[in-house]
XYZ file of C-alpha atoms in Angstrom:
598
model
C 62.242 115.074 64.108
C 63.188 112.015 66.122
C 62.265 112.680 69.733
C 64.455 109.995 71.257
C 67.590 109.495 69.153
C 69.512 107.936 72.044
C 66.934 105.308 72.926
C 64.876 102.669 71.206
C 67.172 102.233 68.188
C 66.477 98.702 66.915
C 68.993 97.129 64.494
C 67.498 96.444 61.049
C 66.253 92.892 60.622
C 68.655 92.196 57.769
C 71.624 92.776 60.153
C 70.693 89.646 62.065
C 72.268 86.908 59.930
C 70.717 83.474 59.815
C 73.584 81.167 60.662
C 77.309 81.946 60.531
C 78.413 84.466 57.844
C 80.839 81.953 56.348
C 77.884 79.790 55.222
C 76.614 82.504 52.805
C 77.767 82.875 49.178
C 80.363 85.554 48.478
C 77.991 87.883 46.597
C 75.523 87.764 49.487
C 78.336 88.471 51.932
C 79.383 91.578 49.966
C 75.800 92.776 49.805
C 75.427 92.175 53.524
C 78.592 94.175 54.185
C 77.343 97.175 52.174
C 73.987 97.151 53.940
C 75.687 96.896 57.340
C 77.890 99.932 56.641
C 74.850 101.867 55.475
C 72.949 100.966 58.647
C 75.897 102.014 60.829
C 76.084 105.380 59.056
C 72.394 105.799 59.735
C 72.858 105.068 63.433
C 75.715 107.580 63.591
C 73.460 110.183 62.023
C 70.792 109.476 64.626
C 73.304 109.824 67.446
C 74.544 113.177 66.139
C 71.119 114.651 65.559
C 70.172 117.671 67.621
C 67.099 117.452 69.831
C 65.426 120.209 71.855
C 66.303 120.007 75.544
C 62.649 119.783 76.426
C 62.383 116.574 74.386
C 65.251 114.633 75.981
C 64.153 111.239 77.298
C 63.350 111.306 80.995
C 65.776 108.433 81.675
C 68.659 110.410 80.191
C 67.676 113.567 82.029
C 67.552 111.754 85.365
C 71.042 110.340 84.763
C 72.317 113.862 84.076
C 70.831 115.102 87.337
C 72.352 112.203 89.283
C 75.795 112.813 87.755
C 75.687 116.455 88.805
C 74.689 115.386 92.320
C 77.669 113.045 92.578
C 80.300 115.387 91.161
C 79.316 118.683 92.769
C 77.911 119.949 96.023
C 74.630 118.376 96.942
C 72.528 121.503 96.312
C 74.267 122.612 93.109
C 72.025 120.461 90.949
C 68.946 122.444 92.038
C 69.680 125.099 89.397
C 69.038 122.559 86.626
C 65.244 122.209 87.106
C 64.895 125.937 86.378
C 66.098 125.470 82.776
C 62.601 124.753 81.499
C 59.204 123.539 82.596
C 59.899 119.998 81.349
C 63.088 119.713 83.395
C 61.309 121.030 86.461
C 58.574 118.443 86.050
C 61.066 115.580 85.755
C 63.086 116.790 88.758
C 60.094 117.336 91.009
C 58.383 114.023 90.226
C 61.400 111.684 90.454
C 61.799 110.449 94.061
C 65.310 109.058 93.593
C 66.638 112.587 92.964
C 65.661 113.514 96.519
C 67.358 110.693 98.388
C 70.245 112.909 99.535
C 69.206 115.916 101.566
C 71.249 118.509 103.401
C 70.624 121.208 105.984
C 73.023 124.095 106.534
C 71.420 127.488 107.148
C 67.865 126.717 106.006
C 65.391 123.846 106.192
C 63.780 124.576 102.804
C 65.734 121.889 100.971
C 64.898 119.373 103.684
C 61.154 120.090 103.607
C 60.977 119.999 99.817
C 63.104 116.873 99.560
C 61.107 114.910 102.110
C 57.886 115.748 100.268
C 59.228 114.833 96.831
C 61.096 111.690 97.881
C 57.755 110.121 98.809
C 58.417 106.725 100.417
C 62.099 106.531 99.403
C 64.789 105.965 102.034
C 66.707 109.246 102.408
C 70.291 110.119 103.358
C 70.592 113.226 105.539
C 73.541 115.539 106.080
C 73.081 118.034 108.918
C 75.972 120.462 108.710
C 74.208 123.218 110.590
C 75.523 126.746 110.498
C 77.022 127.703 113.854
C 75.197 131.070 113.947
C 71.752 129.929 112.753
C 69.405 130.146 115.736
C 66.624 127.637 116.165
C 67.513 125.697 113.032
C 68.108 122.441 114.894
C 64.673 122.558 116.533
C 63.015 123.180 113.173
C 65.034 120.382 111.582
C 64.040 117.799 114.175
C 60.413 118.921 113.986
C 60.398 118.380 110.211
C 62.155 115.024 110.522
C 59.898 113.596 113.207
C 57.246 112.127 110.819
C 59.955 110.700 108.535
C 62.446 109.105 110.954
C 61.313 105.628 109.890
C 62.829 106.113 106.396
C 66.185 107.707 107.263
C 68.887 105.485 105.759
C 71.987 107.440 106.806
C 72.604 110.445 109.015
C 75.590 112.791 109.151
C 75.667 115.302 111.988
C 78.295 117.967 112.715
C 77.893 119.868 115.965
C 79.468 123.209 116.905
C 78.161 123.363 120.462
C 77.414 121.123 123.413
C 73.754 122.186 123.308
C 73.307 120.745 119.821
C 74.971 117.505 120.827
C 72.584 117.181 123.748
C 69.621 117.865 121.454
C 70.853 115.145 119.105
C 71.202 112.737 122.014
C 67.613 113.402 123.080
C 66.421 112.952 119.490
C 68.179 109.589 119.129
C 66.925 108.421 122.532
C 63.295 109.212 121.739
C 62.928 107.927 118.166
C 63.246 104.558 116.489
C 64.977 104.472 113.093
C 64.513 100.989 111.627
C 66.082 101.906 108.243
C 69.200 103.691 109.569
C 72.291 101.819 108.364
C 74.994 104.503 108.625
C 75.583 107.128 111.325
C 78.298 109.802 111.268
C 78.769 112.062 114.317
C 81.379 114.826 114.421
C 82.011 116.978 117.474
C 83.594 120.175 116.141
C 84.378 121.318 119.716
C 86.360 118.229 120.663
C 89.036 120.090 122.653
C 86.457 121.813 124.856
C 83.541 119.397 125.044
C 83.614 115.659 125.782
C 80.034 114.408 125.356
C 78.844 110.829 125.746
C 76.157 109.150 123.668
C 74.307 105.897 124.166
C 73.011 104.140 121.061
C 70.290 101.538 121.467
C 70.217 98.415 119.323
C 66.446 98.266 119.823
C 65.921 101.723 118.301
C 68.612 101.264 115.616
C 68.265 97.604 114.575
C 69.725 98.091 111.074
C 72.758 100.199 112.019
C 75.877 98.691 110.435
C 78.277 101.635 110.060
C 79.214 104.079 112.821
C 81.708 106.936 112.585
C 82.181 109.070 115.677
C 84.719 111.875 116.021
C 85.244 113.408 119.451
C 82.288 111.631 121.044
C 82.355 108.935 123.687
C 80.028 106.157 122.547
C 78.961 104.261 125.644
C 79.344 100.510 125.559
C 76.125 98.782 124.556
C 74.777 95.972 122.422
C 74.932 98.278 119.380
C 78.602 97.348 118.867
C 77.819 93.674 118.289
C 75.809 94.484 115.132
C 78.303 96.901 113.543
C 80.233 95.990 110.395
C 82.221 99.246 110.170
C 83.423 101.378 113.069
C 85.517 104.538 112.801
C 86.187 105.965 116.225
C 88.291 109.025 117.071
C 88.466 110.157 120.679
C 90.839 111.477 123.337
C 90.426 108.265 125.395
C 92.993 109.124 128.092
C 91.354 112.406 129.078
C 89.039 110.696 131.543
C 89.270 107.271 133.100
C 85.679 106.281 132.327
C 86.432 106.635 128.603
C 88.911 103.784 128.847
C 86.334 101.571 130.525
C 83.906 102.173 127.656
C 86.694 101.694 125.121
C 87.635 98.289 126.555
C 83.999 97.188 126.596
C 83.549 98.346 123.013
C 86.640 96.489 121.778
C 85.513 93.217 123.335
C 81.978 93.435 121.924
C 82.696 93.823 118.180
C 81.678 90.311 117.210
C 80.542 91.186 113.643
C 82.997 93.962 112.828
C 84.670 93.921 109.392
C 86.384 97.324 109.260
C 87.755 98.798 112.493
C 89.467 102.198 112.472
C 90.452 103.672 115.841
C 92.448 106.888 116.216
C 93.352 109.090 119.129
C 92.755 112.846 119.226
C 95.388 114.840 121.153
C 93.938 116.542 124.201
C 94.826 118.257 127.435
C 95.872 116.355 130.546
C 93.025 115.844 133.000
C 92.866 114.873 136.653
C 91.855 111.362 135.679
C 95.215 110.601 134.053
C 96.612 108.641 137.006
C 93.409 106.628 137.280
C 93.578 105.987 133.539
C 97.113 104.643 133.972
C 95.849 102.185 136.573
C 93.105 101.010 134.216
C 95.657 100.601 131.429
C 97.845 98.416 133.634
C 95.024 96.179 134.841
C 93.275 95.897 131.470
C 96.491 94.798 129.761
C 96.677 91.648 131.901
C 93.520 90.008 130.522
C 93.669 86.379 129.432
C 90.352 85.807 127.646
C 90.742 87.866 124.499
C 87.844 88.571 122.182
C 88.364 87.124 118.703
C 87.114 89.341 115.880
C 86.437 86.526 113.418
C 84.953 88.660 110.626
C 87.500 91.482 110.757
C 89.012 92.355 107.366
C 90.776 95.683 108.037
C 92.250 96.984 111.296
C 93.634 100.524 111.432
C 95.012 101.957 114.671
C 96.518 105.415 115.204
C 97.063 105.877 118.932
C 99.659 106.421 121.616
C 101.697 103.368 122.701
C 99.717 102.445 125.823
C 96.396 102.471 123.983
C 97.786 100.364 121.135
C 98.818 97.726 123.634
C 95.492 97.995 125.470
C 93.566 97.275 122.277
C 95.831 94.455 121.105
C 95.752 92.829 124.548
C 91.958 92.572 124.411
C 91.338 91.321 120.869
C 92.537 88.652 118.460
C 92.771 89.697 114.811
C 92.186 86.909 112.242
C 95.058 86.024 109.958
C 93.058 87.071 106.883
C 92.760 90.696 108.049
C 95.148 93.458 107.031
C 96.673 95.369 109.947
C 97.744 99.021 109.831
C 99.190 100.409 113.081
C 100.530 103.919 113.668
C 102.065 104.463 117.114
C 102.078 108.149 118.085
C 104.174 109.717 120.824
C 103.746 112.984 122.673
C 105.762 114.888 125.303
C 103.659 113.289 128.051
C 104.095 109.718 126.778
C 106.147 107.795 129.388
C 109.184 106.034 127.908
C 107.961 106.600 124.330
C 110.716 104.507 122.740
C 110.196 101.545 125.060
C 108.705 98.642 123.072
C 106.928 97.367 126.189
C 104.740 100.453 125.992
C 102.929 99.307 122.852
C 103.909 95.716 122.053
C 101.390 93.240 123.499
C 102.521 90.616 125.959
C 102.472 88.040 123.135
C 101.844 88.068 119.398
C 98.866 85.695 119.468
C 96.627 88.731 118.982
C 98.010 89.097 115.443
C 97.948 85.713 113.663
C 98.618 87.630 110.443
C 102.275 87.664 111.497
C 102.411 83.910 110.890
C 101.501 84.466 107.234
C 104.196 87.056 106.567
C 106.971 85.881 104.271
C 108.692 89.202 103.571
C 109.228 92.205 105.834
C 110.708 95.563 104.948
C 111.853 97.932 107.702
C 112.571 101.615 107.079
C 114.384 103.526 109.824
C 114.553 107.318 109.870
C 114.709 110.055 112.476
C 110.960 110.446 112.075
C 110.260 106.861 113.068
C 110.368 103.170 112.214
C 108.121 101.771 109.484
C 107.477 98.064 108.940
C 105.768 96.608 105.860
C 104.764 92.969 105.722
C 103.848 90.891 102.677
C 102.460 87.365 102.433
C 104.656 86.675 99.394
C 108.416 86.468 99.005
C 109.880 89.721 97.677
C 113.360 89.257 96.263
C 116.038 91.863 96.868
C 116.112 92.701 93.161
C 112.346 93.238 93.072
C 110.645 96.530 93.733
C 108.780 96.475 97.013
C 105.029 96.949 96.536
C 103.688 100.359 97.498
C 102.153 100.507 100.958
C 98.364 100.452 101.088
C 95.531 99.575 103.411
C 95.311 96.191 101.690
C 98.799 95.195 102.870
C 98.749 92.247 105.276
C 100.741 94.194 107.885
C 101.886 97.799 108.317
C 103.400 99.364 111.439
C 104.706 102.892 111.860
C 106.280 104.032 115.123
C 106.528 107.800 115.295
C 110.013 108.911 116.321
C 110.813 111.502 118.951
C 113.011 113.618 116.682
C 111.377 116.796 115.414
C 112.665 119.110 112.706
C 114.487 121.177 115.330
C 116.199 118.061 116.666
C 116.840 116.533 113.281
C 120.615 116.507 113.735
C 120.465 115.283 117.318
C 121.889 111.763 117.553
C 121.023 111.146 121.209
C 117.995 109.071 120.202
C 119.996 106.647 118.021
C 120.554 103.982 120.737
C 116.850 104.129 121.647
C 115.930 103.706 117.982
C 118.199 100.672 117.718
C 116.666 99.179 120.868
C 113.191 99.769 119.488
C 114.104 98.164 116.172
C 115.571 95.138 117.959
C 112.381 94.684 119.947
C 110.183 95.021 116.862
C 112.198 92.477 114.886
C 112.191 90.086 117.834
C 108.415 90.449 118.127
C 107.977 89.773 114.397
C 110.591 87.055 114.243
C 108.984 84.835 116.843
C 106.428 83.833 114.224
C 107.233 81.063 111.723
C 107.590 81.652 108.032
C 109.508 84.949 107.821
C 111.934 84.309 104.963
C 112.976 87.733 103.650
C 114.015 90.732 105.754
C 115.035 94.056 104.238
C 116.206 96.947 106.415
C 116.788 100.451 105.088
C 118.205 103.055 107.437
C 119.210 106.683 106.980
C 120.292 107.114 110.602
C 123.278 105.943 112.632
C 121.098 103.513 114.582
C 122.502 100.479 112.745
C 125.754 100.916 114.641
C 123.910 100.283 117.920
C 121.955 97.245 116.722
C 122.017 94.062 118.789
C 122.406 91.663 115.875
C 122.658 88.662 118.195
C 119.114 89.092 119.511
C 117.747 89.905 116.069
C 119.264 86.943 114.239
C 118.414 84.439 116.955
C 114.770 85.536 116.742
C 114.611 84.765 112.995
C 115.112 80.987 112.736
C 113.581 80.633 109.248
C 115.205 83.676 107.644
C 116.589 82.989 104.168
C 117.565 86.444 102.913
C 118.845 89.405 104.907
C 119.454 92.734 103.191
C 120.532 95.837 105.097
C 120.970 99.188 103.336
C 122.576 102.005 105.290
C 122.533 105.533 103.954
C 122.684 108.564 106.195
C 123.992 112.116 105.857
C 126.164 114.052 108.251
C 127.122 117.639 108.842
C 130.911 117.520 109.200
C 133.759 115.806 107.445
C 135.157 112.841 109.284
C 138.593 113.328 110.791
C 141.377 110.868 110.359
C 142.211 108.396 107.632
C 142.006 105.060 109.403
C 140.361 102.111 107.763
C 138.799 100.961 111.015
C 135.537 101.985 112.511
C 136.866 103.720 115.620
C 134.876 106.945 115.956
C 133.102 106.243 112.677
C 129.340 106.751 112.444
C 129.076 103.737 110.133
C 128.040 100.267 111.341
C 130.612 97.489 111.333
C 130.247 94.561 108.933
C 131.931 92.224 111.391
C 129.256 92.945 114.010
C 126.819 91.111 111.735
C 129.166 88.378 110.523
C 130.213 87.360 114.034
C 126.624 86.811 115.163
C 126.120 84.279 112.357
C 128.994 82.168 113.702
C 127.717 79.351 115.966
C 131.059 79.271 117.787
C 131.052 83.016 118.466
C 127.569 83.134 119.962
C 128.381 80.192 122.258
C 131.380 82.034 123.730
C 130.992 81.902 127.530
C 132.779 85.239 127.894
C 129.809 86.955 126.252
C 127.250 88.456 128.682
C 124.514 86.426 126.957
C 126.069 83.175 125.715
C 123.965 80.756 123.666
C 123.768 77.009 124.166
C 126.353 75.109 122.085
C 125.005 73.684 118.850
C 122.643 76.579 118.145
C 123.123 78.002 114.641
C 121.711 81.491 114.067
C 119.433 81.610 111.008
C 120.212 78.054 109.849
C 118.224 78.539 106.618
C 120.000 81.776 105.673
C 121.142 81.665 102.050
C 121.874 85.286 101.141
C 123.415 88.129 103.135
C 123.621 91.560 101.530
C 125.019 94.621 103.301
C 124.735 97.715 101.102
C 125.697 101.323 101.632
C 127.851 102.912 104.287
C 129.461 100.074 106.198
C 133.006 99.841 107.480
C 135.240 97.081 108.844
C 138.618 96.250 110.316
C 141.482 94.481 108.564
C 140.287 91.236 110.165
C 137.101 91.019 108.071
C 138.430 88.320 105.727
C 139.620 86.056 108.521
C 136.453 86.655 110.572
C 134.221 85.842 107.614
C 136.237 82.765 106.694
C 136.012 81.341 110.209
C 132.270 82.077 110.351
C 131.537 80.376 107.024
C 133.665 77.361 107.978
C 131.860 76.966 111.311
C 128.424 77.321 109.681
C 129.298 74.795 106.992
C 130.463 72.272 109.553
C 127.550 72.833 111.964
C 124.916 72.607 109.205
C 126.558 69.734 107.329
C 126.660 71.654 104.050
C 129.259 72.277 101.392
C 129.012 76.057 101.820
C 128.195 78.460 104.625
C 126.111 80.779 102.394
C 124.911 80.785 98.818
C 125.484 84.511 98.341
C 127.455 87.147 100.241
C 127.490 90.755 99.058
C 129.339 93.424 101.032
C 129.829 97.148 100.495
C 132.121 99.297 102.621
C 133.504 102.832 102.914
C 137.283 102.694 103.357
C 139.988 105.357 103.403
C 142.418 103.472 101.188
C 143.766 103.944 97.705
C 142.384 102.047 94.755
C 145.261 99.552 94.542
C 144.771 98.468 98.128
C 141.040 98.151 97.549
C 141.600 95.842 94.571
C 144.071 93.788 96.557
C 141.606 93.442 99.395
C 138.881 92.348 96.988
C 141.108 89.651 95.465
C 142.023 88.386 98.911
C 138.358 88.046 99.919
C 137.395 86.246 96.725
C 140.287 83.801 97.044
C 139.689 82.980 100.713
C 135.906 82.617 100.498
C 135.423 81.050 97.067
C 135.150 77.537 98.507
C 132.959 78.566 101.451
C 130.412 80.833 99.745
C 128.669 80.182 96.450
C 128.805 83.750 95.161
C 130.970 86.446 96.773
C 130.823 90.107 95.854
C 132.829 92.806 97.603
C 132.879 96.475 96.739
C 134.310 99.464 98.534
C 134.510 103.215 98.209
C 137.997 104.605 98.527
C 136.812 107.778 100.273
C 133.958 108.806 102.453
C 131.290 111.169 101.111
C 131.865 114.887 101.489
C 129.055 115.350 104.021
C 130.458 113.069 106.734
C 130.878 113.983 110.381
C 132.390 112.219 113.366
């Protein structure tokens, strides 16, 4: 019987042709083909042969053990060595099978693994049972002679006493091989411990993940490549001081993930507010030159605090989630989380397309470095996106039908678009809204902040609880936004009107590079839309010195008119605008949807 059918199979010598096959005579080629098929059938027979499990090659057996380790719980593979004496011998004499060790309710696996791993670097997971007495002392006693070969350490603590024991252990031992450290405080709402990590004792540490633990500022941060930090931050003022020092000392960081854990209000809240105000006025920001991924999930004030102290390189992807809570002051105020300037995010200068989604749950902004046409499907959001921002809305499920927050949402959206628009290169803007916030939008401020915009697409789709009363075409009392509110702000003569509270200097053309304007969904307008649009396109054409005001204009509206009047209105628009716009498309719905309210 062949003891190793899977290994050491050498192709027959006659299968190795001397020179290209085409150089051989035809009869030799046919003979070669028959011999090749015969050899392949022989190899297939070898592969399908049965071999006793105690005669499997050691290399194959080790791979089986490693696969079980990866796909199941760490200790599940320990049942395999009991299959036979041969398997036990292979398992107990292969150091690489004992690189990953865990401790839960017993130290037996740890003791055995350290002995059998020999001089290998080991990865430890200490998920100690909350009710096991004395297990931490025994664990540290066993580890003491082997701390020099610990490559990674995961520690989950269920009590303050264990956290303090871990702190003493880290302070008293040097771990030159430790590259990854994971610390999880399971009692985060009750205990707020602080740890100090020394770069001298942990010279190789490159990855740090800390949940519910305050890592004191030290030189350890300058050597980290990956940092995942989750803390309450605002619970005590001294946490903010350490947080600011940490953020400004991450000179080699590549992946930075910072999230905030909700907690109870403490007496230090007012002092923390003072620190937030003073720390946000810094001028010498720390540039994180090697940063590749930035993920933030924090309340507005902390988002601004972090962005006011660092500069993110343009090559990094940015993912920001702004959370609000009942104790967040002015949660919808953009000044709460937008930095004083956008120099902290050079990635904004590389954005060419931005998609904004507005809902009662919040405002989401996706940014891409490529131009995404309106007809193209927007790429799915991922961590690799150049820019992602989500602002959590105030509306909960109980308040889902409350429209009181709509003006605040519109104000927030205006501020976000202004912040994004002050960077060059933004060519495509798509807005999708399922709320009534579009009616409260300040289109003047938005369009003036987007000087290089080429395509603007706004889709409005929102549902209501009552049927709208009245059959007027106009937008009086209607929840829908007005098309003319957008058209007028593209007219250079309209925005220079001195009667407006915020007139613009004469000669300024909003979005001079704008080629396409598309307004989809539930829009409405007055009977003056055709004349308003005609005047706007004529003024833009004259101010820009072009033959046409726009290359493409596509409008959709909800009107309470019959079909004949709708067709007449469409013909009128096409006739009046055909010489001023390259491609005009107008469509309207002759009745509002059945789920409309006032």
